[in-house]
JSON list of C-alpha atoms and ligand atoms in Angstrom, two decimals:
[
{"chain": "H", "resi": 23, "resn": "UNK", "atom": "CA", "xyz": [21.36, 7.48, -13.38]},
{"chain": "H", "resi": 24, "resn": "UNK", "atom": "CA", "xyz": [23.85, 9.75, -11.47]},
{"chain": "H", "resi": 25, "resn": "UNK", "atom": "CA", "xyz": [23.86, 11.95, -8.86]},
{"chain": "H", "resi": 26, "resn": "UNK", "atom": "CA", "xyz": [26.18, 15.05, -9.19]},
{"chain": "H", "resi": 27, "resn": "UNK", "atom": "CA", "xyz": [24.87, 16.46, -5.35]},
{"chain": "H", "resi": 28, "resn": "UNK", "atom": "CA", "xyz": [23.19, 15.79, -1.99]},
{"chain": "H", "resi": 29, "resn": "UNK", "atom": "CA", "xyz": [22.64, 18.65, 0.68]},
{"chain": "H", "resi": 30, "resn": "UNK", "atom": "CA", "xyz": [21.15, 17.20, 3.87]},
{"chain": "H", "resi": 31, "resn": "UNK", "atom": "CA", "xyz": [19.45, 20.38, 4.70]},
{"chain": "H", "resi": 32, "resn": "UNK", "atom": "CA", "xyz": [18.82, 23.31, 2.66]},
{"chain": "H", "resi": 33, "resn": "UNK", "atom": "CA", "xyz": [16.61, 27.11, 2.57]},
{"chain": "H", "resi": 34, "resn": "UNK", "atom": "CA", "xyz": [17.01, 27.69, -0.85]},
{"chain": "H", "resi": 35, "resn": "UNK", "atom": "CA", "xyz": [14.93, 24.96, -3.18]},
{"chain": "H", "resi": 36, "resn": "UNK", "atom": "CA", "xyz": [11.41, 25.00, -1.87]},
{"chain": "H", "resi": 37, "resn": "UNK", "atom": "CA", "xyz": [9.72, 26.24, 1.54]},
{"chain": "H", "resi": 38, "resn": "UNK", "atom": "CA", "xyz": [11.15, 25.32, 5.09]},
{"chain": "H", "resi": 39, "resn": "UNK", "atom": "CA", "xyz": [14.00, 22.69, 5.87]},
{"chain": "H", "resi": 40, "resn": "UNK", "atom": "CA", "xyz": [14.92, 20.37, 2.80]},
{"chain": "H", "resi": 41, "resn": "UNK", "atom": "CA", "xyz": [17.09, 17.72, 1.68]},
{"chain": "H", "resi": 42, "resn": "UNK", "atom": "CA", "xyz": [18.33, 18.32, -1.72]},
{"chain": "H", "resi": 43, "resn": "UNK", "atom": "CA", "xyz": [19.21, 15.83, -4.34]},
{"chain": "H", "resi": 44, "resn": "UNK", "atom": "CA", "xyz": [21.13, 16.82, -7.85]},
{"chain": "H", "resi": 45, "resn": "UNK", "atom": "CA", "xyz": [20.49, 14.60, -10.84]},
{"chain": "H", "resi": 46, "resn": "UNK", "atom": "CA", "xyz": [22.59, 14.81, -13.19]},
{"chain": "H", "resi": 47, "resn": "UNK", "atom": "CA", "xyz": [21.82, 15.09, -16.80]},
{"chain": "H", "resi": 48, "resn": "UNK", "atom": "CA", "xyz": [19.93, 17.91, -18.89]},
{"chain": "H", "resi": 49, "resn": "UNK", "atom": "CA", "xyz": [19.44, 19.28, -22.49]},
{"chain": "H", "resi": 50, "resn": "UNK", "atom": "CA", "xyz": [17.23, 22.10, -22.30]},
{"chain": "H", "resi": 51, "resn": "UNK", "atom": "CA", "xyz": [20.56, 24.21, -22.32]},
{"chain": "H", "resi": 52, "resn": "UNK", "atom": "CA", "xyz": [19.07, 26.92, -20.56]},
{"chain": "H", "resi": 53, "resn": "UNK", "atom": "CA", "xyz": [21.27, 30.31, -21.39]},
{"chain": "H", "resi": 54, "resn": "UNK", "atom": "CA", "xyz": [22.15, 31.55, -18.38]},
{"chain": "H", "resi": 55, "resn": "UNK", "atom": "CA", "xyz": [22.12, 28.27, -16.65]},
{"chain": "H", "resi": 56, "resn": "UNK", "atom": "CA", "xyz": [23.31, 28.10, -12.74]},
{"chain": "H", "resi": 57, "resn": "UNK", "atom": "CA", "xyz": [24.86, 24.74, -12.85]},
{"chain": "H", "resi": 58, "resn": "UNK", "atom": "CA", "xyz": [26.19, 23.26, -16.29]},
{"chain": "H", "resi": 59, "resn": "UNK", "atom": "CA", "xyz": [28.41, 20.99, -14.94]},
{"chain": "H", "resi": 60, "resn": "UNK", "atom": "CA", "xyz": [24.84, 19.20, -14.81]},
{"chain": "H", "resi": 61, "resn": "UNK", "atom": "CA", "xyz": [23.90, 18.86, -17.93]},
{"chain": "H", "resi": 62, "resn": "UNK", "atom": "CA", "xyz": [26.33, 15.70, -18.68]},
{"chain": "H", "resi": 63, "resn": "UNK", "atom": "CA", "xyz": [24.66, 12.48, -17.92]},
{"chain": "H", "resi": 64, "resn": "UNK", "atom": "CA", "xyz": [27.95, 11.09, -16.70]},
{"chain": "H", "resi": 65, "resn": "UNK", "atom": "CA", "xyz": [28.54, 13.74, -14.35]},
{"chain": "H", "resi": 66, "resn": "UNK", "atom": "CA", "xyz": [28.94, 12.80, -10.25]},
{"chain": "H", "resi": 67, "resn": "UNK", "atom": "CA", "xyz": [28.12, 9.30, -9.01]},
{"chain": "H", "resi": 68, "resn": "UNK", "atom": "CA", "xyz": [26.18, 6.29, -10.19]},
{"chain": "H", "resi": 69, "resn": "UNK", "atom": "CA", "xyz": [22.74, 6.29, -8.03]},
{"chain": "H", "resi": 70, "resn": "UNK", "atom": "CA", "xyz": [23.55, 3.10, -6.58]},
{"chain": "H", "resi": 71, "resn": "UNK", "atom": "CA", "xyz": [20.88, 0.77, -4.01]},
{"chain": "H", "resi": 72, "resn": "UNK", "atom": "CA", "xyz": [23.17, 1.80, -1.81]},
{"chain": "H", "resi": 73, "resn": "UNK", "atom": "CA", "xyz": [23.85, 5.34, -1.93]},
{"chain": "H", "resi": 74, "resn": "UNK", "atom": "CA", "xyz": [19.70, 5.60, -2.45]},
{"chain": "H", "resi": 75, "resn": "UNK", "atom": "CA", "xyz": [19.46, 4.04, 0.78]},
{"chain": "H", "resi": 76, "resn": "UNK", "atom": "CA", "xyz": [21.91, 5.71, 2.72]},
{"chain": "H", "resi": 77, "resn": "UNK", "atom": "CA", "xyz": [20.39, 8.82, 1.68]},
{"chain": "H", "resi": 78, "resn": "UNK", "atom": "CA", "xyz": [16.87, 7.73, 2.57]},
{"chain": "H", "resi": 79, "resn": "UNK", "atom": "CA", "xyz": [18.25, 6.96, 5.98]},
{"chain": "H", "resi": 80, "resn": "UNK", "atom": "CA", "xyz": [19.37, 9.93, 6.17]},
{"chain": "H", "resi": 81, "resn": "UNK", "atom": "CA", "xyz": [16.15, 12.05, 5.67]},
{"chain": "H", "resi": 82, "resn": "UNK", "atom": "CA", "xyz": [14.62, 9.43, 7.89]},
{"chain": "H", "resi": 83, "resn": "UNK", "atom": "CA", "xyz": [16.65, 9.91, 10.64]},
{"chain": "H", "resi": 84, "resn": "UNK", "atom": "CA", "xyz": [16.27, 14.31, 10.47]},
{"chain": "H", "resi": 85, "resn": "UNK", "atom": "CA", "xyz": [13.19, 15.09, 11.71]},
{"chain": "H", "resi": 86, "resn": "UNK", "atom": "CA", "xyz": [13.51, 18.80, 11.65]},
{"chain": "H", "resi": 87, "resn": "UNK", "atom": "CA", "xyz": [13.13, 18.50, 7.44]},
{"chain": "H", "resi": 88, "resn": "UNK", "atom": "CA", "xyz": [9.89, 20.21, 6.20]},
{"chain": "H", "resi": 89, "resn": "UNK", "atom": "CA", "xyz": [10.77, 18.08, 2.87]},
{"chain": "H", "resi": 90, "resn": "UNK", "atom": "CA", "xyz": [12.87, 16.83, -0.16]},
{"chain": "H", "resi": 91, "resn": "UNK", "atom": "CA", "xyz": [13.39, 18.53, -3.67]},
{"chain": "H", "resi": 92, "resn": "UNK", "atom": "CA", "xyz": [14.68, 17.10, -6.57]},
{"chain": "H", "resi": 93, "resn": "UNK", "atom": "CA", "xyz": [16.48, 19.12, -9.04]},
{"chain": "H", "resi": 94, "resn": "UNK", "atom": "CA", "xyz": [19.66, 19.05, -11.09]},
{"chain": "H", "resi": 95, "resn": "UNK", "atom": "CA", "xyz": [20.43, 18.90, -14.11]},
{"chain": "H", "resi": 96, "resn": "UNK", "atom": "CA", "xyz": [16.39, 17.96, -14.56]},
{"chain": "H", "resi": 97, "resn": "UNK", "atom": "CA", "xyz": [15.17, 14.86, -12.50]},
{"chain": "H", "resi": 98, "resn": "UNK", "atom": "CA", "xyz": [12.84, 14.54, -15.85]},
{"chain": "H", "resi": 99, "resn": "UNK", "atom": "CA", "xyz": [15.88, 12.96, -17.61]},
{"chain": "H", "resi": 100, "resn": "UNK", "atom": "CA", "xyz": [15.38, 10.67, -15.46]},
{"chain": "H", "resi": 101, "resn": "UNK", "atom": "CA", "xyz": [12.02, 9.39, -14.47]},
{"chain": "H", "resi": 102, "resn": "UNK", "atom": "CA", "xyz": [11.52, 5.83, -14.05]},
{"chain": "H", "resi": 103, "resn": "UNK", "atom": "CA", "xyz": [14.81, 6.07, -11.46]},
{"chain": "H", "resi": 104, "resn": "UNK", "atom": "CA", "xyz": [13.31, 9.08, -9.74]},
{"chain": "H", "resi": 105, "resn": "UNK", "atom": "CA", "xyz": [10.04, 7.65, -9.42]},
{"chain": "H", "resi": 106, "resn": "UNK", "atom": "CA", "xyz": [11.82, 5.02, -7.71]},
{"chain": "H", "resi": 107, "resn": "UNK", "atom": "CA", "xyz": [13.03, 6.91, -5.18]},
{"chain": "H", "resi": 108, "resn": "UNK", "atom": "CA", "xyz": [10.22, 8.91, -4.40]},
{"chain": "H", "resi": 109, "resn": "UNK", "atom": "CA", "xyz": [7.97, 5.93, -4.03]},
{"chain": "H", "resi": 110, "resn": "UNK", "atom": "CA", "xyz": [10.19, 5.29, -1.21]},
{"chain": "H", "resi": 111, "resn": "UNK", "atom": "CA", "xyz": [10.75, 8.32, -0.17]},
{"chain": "H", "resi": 112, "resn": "UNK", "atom": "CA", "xyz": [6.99, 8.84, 0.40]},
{"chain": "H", "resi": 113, "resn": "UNK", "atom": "CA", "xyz": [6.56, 5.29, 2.29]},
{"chain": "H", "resi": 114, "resn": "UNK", "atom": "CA", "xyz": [9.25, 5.92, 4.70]},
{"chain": "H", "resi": 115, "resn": "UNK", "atom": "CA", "xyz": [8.22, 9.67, 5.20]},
{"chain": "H", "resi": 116, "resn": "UNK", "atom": "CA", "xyz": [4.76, 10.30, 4.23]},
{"chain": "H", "resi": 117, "resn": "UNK", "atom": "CA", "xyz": [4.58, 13.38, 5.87]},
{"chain": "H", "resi": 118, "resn": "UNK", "atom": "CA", "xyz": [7.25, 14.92, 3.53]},
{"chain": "H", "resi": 119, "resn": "UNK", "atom": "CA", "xyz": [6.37, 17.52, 0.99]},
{"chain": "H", "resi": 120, "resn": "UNK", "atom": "CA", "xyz": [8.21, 16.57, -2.38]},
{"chain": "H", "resi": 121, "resn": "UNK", "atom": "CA", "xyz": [9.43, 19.35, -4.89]},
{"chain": "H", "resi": 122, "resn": "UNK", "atom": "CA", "xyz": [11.26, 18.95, -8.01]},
{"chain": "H", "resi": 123, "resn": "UNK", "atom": "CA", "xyz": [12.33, 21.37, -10.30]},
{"chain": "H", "resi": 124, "resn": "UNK", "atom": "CA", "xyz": [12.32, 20.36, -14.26]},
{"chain": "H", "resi": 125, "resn": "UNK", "atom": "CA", "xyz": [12.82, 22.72, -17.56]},
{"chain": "H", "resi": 126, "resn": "UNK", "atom": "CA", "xyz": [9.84, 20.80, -19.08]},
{"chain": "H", "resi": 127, "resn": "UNK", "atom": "CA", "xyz": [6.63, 22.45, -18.44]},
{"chain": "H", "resi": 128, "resn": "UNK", "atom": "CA", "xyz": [3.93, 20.81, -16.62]},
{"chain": "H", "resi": 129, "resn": "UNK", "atom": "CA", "xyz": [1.77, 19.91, -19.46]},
{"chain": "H", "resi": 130, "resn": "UNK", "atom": "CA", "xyz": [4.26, 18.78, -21.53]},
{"chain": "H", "resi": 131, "resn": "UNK", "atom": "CA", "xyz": [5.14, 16.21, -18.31]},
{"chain": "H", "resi": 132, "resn": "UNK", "atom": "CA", "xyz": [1.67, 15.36, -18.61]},
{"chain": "H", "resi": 133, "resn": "UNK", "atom": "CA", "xyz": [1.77, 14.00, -22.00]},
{"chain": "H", "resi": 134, "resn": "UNK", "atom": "CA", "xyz": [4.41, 11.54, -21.86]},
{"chain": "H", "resi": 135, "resn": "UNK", "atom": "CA", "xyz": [3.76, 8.54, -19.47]},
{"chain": "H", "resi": 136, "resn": "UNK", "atom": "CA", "xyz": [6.99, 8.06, -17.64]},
{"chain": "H", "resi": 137, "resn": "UNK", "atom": "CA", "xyz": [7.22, 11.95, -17.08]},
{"chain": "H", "resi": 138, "resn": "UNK", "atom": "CA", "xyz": [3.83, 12.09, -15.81]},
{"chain": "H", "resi": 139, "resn": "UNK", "atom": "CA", "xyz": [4.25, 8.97, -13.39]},
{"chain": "H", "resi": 140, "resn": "UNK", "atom": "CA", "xyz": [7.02, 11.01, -11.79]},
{"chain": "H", "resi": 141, "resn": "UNK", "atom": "CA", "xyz": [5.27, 14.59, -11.94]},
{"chain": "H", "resi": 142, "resn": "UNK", "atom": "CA", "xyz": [2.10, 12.29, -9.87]},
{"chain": "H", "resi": 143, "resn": "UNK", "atom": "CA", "xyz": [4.97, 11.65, -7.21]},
{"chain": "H", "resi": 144, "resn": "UNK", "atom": "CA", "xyz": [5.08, 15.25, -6.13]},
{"chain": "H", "resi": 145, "resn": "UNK", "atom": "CA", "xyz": [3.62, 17.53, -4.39]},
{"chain": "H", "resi": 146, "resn": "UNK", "atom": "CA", "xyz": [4.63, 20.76, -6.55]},
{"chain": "H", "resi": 147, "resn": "UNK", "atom": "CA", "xyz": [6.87, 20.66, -9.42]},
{"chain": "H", "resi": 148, "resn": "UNK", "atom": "CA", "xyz": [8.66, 24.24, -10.36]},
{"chain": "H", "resi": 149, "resn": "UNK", "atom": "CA", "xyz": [8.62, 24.37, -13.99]},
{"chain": "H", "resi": 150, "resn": "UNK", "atom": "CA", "xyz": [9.57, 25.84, -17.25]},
{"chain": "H", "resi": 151, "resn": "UNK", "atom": "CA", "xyz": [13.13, 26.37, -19.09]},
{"chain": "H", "resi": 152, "resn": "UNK", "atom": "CA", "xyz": [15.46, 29.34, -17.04]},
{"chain": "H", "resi": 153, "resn": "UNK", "atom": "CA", "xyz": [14.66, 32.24, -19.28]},
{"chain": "H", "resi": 154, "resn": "UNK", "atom": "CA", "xyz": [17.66, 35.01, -18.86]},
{"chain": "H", "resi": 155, "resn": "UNK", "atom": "CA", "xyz": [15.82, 38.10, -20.31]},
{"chain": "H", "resi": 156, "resn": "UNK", "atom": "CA", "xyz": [12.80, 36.84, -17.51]},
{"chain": "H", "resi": 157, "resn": "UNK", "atom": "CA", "xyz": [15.48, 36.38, -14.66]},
{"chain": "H", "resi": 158, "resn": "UNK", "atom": "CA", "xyz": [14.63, 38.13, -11.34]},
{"chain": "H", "resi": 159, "resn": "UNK", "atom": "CA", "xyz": [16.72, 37.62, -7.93]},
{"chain": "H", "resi": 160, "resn": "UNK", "atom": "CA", "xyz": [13.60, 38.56, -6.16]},
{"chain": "H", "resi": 161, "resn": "UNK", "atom": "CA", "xyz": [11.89, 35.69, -7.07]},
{"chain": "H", "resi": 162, "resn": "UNK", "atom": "CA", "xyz": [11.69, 32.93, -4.22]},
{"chain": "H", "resi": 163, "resn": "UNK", "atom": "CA", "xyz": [12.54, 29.60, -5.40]},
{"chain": "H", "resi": 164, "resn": "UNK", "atom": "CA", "xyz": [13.30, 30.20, -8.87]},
{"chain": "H", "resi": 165, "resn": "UNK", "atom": "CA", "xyz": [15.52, 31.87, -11.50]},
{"chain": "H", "resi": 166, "resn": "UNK", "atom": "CA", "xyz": [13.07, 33.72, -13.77]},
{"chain": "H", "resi": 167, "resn": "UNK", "atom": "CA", "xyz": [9.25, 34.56, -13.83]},
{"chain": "H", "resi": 168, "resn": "UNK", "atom": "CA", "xyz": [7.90, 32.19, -15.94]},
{"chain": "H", "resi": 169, "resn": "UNK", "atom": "CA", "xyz": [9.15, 29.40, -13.90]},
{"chain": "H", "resi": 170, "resn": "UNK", "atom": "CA", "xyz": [5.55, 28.19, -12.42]},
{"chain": "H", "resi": 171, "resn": "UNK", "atom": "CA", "xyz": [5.17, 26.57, -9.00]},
{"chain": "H", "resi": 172, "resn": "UNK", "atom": "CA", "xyz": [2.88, 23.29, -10.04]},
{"chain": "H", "resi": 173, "resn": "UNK", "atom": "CA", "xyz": [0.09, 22.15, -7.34]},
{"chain": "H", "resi": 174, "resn": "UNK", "atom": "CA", "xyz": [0.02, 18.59, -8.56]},
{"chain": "H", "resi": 175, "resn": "UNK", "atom": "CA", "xyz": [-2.69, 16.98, -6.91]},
{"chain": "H", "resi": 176, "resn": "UNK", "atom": "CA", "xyz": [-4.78, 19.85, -7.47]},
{"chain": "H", "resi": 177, "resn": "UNK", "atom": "CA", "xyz": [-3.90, 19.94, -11.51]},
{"chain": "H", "resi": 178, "resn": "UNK", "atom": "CA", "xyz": [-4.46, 16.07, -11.68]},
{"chain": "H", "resi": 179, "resn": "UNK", "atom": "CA", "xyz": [-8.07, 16.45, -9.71]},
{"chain": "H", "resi": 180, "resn": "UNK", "atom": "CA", "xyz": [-9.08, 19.20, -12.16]},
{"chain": "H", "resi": 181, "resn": "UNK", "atom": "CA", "xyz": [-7.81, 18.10, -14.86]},
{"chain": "H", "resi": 182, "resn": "UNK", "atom": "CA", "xyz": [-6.13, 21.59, -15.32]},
{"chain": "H", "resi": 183, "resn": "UNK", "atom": "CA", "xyz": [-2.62, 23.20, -14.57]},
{"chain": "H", "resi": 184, "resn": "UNK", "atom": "CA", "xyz": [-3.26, 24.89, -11.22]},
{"chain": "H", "resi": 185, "resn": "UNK", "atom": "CA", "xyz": [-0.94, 27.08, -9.61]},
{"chain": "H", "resi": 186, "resn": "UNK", "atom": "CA", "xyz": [0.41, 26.75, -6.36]},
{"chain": "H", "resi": 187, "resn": "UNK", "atom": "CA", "xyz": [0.70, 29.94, -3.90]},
{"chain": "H", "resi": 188, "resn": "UNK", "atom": "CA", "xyz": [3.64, 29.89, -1.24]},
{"chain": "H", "resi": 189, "resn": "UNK", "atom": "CA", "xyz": [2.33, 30.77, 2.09]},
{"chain": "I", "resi": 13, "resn": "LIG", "atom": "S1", "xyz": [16.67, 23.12, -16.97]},
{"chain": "I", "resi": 13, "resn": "LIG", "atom": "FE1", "xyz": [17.91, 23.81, -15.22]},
{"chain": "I", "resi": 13, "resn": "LIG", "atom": "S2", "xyz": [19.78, 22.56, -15.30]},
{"chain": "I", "resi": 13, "resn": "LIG", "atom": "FE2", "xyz": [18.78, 22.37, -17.29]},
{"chain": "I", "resi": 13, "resn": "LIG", "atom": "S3", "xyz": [19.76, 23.94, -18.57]},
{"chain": "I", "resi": 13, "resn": "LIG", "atom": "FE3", "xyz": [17.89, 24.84, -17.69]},
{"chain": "I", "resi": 13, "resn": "LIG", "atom": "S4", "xyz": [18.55, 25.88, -15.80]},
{"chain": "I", "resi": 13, "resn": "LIG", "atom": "FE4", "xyz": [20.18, 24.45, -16.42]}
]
């Protein structure tokens, strides 16, 4: 896997402080799409022990972060190295809230097993393709209306997608 981005602390992908980190890699080919340079596989840096752990290290050592989002590209290319990282991730911060964008939609994560054991890693996944006819700046947190905000645990308990509502 490869990493095309890393922002220490951002506003934009998810509520309060985050750390945001790129995959790269993606073929929904989304028209209208805000990064394309994503979509190739080869694009940025190779996701090395190394750079995973000086990035961990680095969310560690912030305290002022509300969280971390994963997004891209779509981290769903990706899953069994993501999953990887979050399982860290959440046993070096456990008090971080996890978000990852994806152009899958959450039930179609929840029918393939390597998708779903990373969707079970978050907290709230943002989901659904970028849709330009549906796109509205207004919109916290995501491009166009359909996008969904996922409440994981709450979808996995029920056994049903369930929303989550920004406060
Ligand atoms: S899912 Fe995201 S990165 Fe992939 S094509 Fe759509 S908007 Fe672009």
């Amino acid at each position: 896997m490869n990493v095309c981005g890393y922002i220490p602390e951002s506003i934009n992908e998810g509520p309060g402080l985050r750390a945001v980190l790129f995959v790269s890699g993606c073929r929904h080919a989304c028209a209208g799409c805000f990064n394309t340079d994503s979509w190739d596989f080869e694009a940025g840096e190779p996701f090395t022990e190394e750079l995973s752990a000086s990035i961990l290290q680095d969310i560690v050592d912030n305290p002022l972060l509300d969280g971390v989002t994963l997004c891209g590209g779509d981290p769903f290319f990706s899953p069994e190295e993501c999953a990887a990282f979050v399982r860290k991730l959440r046993t070096l911060c456990p008090g971080k809230s996890i978000w990852a964008y994806t152009g899958f939609t959450f039930e179609a994560l929840m029918r393939q097993p390597k998708l779903r054991e990373l969707a079970k890693q978050c907290d709230v996944i943002v989901d659904g393709k970028f849709q330009l006819e549906l796109r509205d700046v207004s919109l916290p947190f995501r491009g166009s209306s359909n996008q969904r905000f996922i409440d994981v645990s709450a979808s996995l308990e029920r056994g049903e997608t369930v929303e989550y509502v920004l406060r």
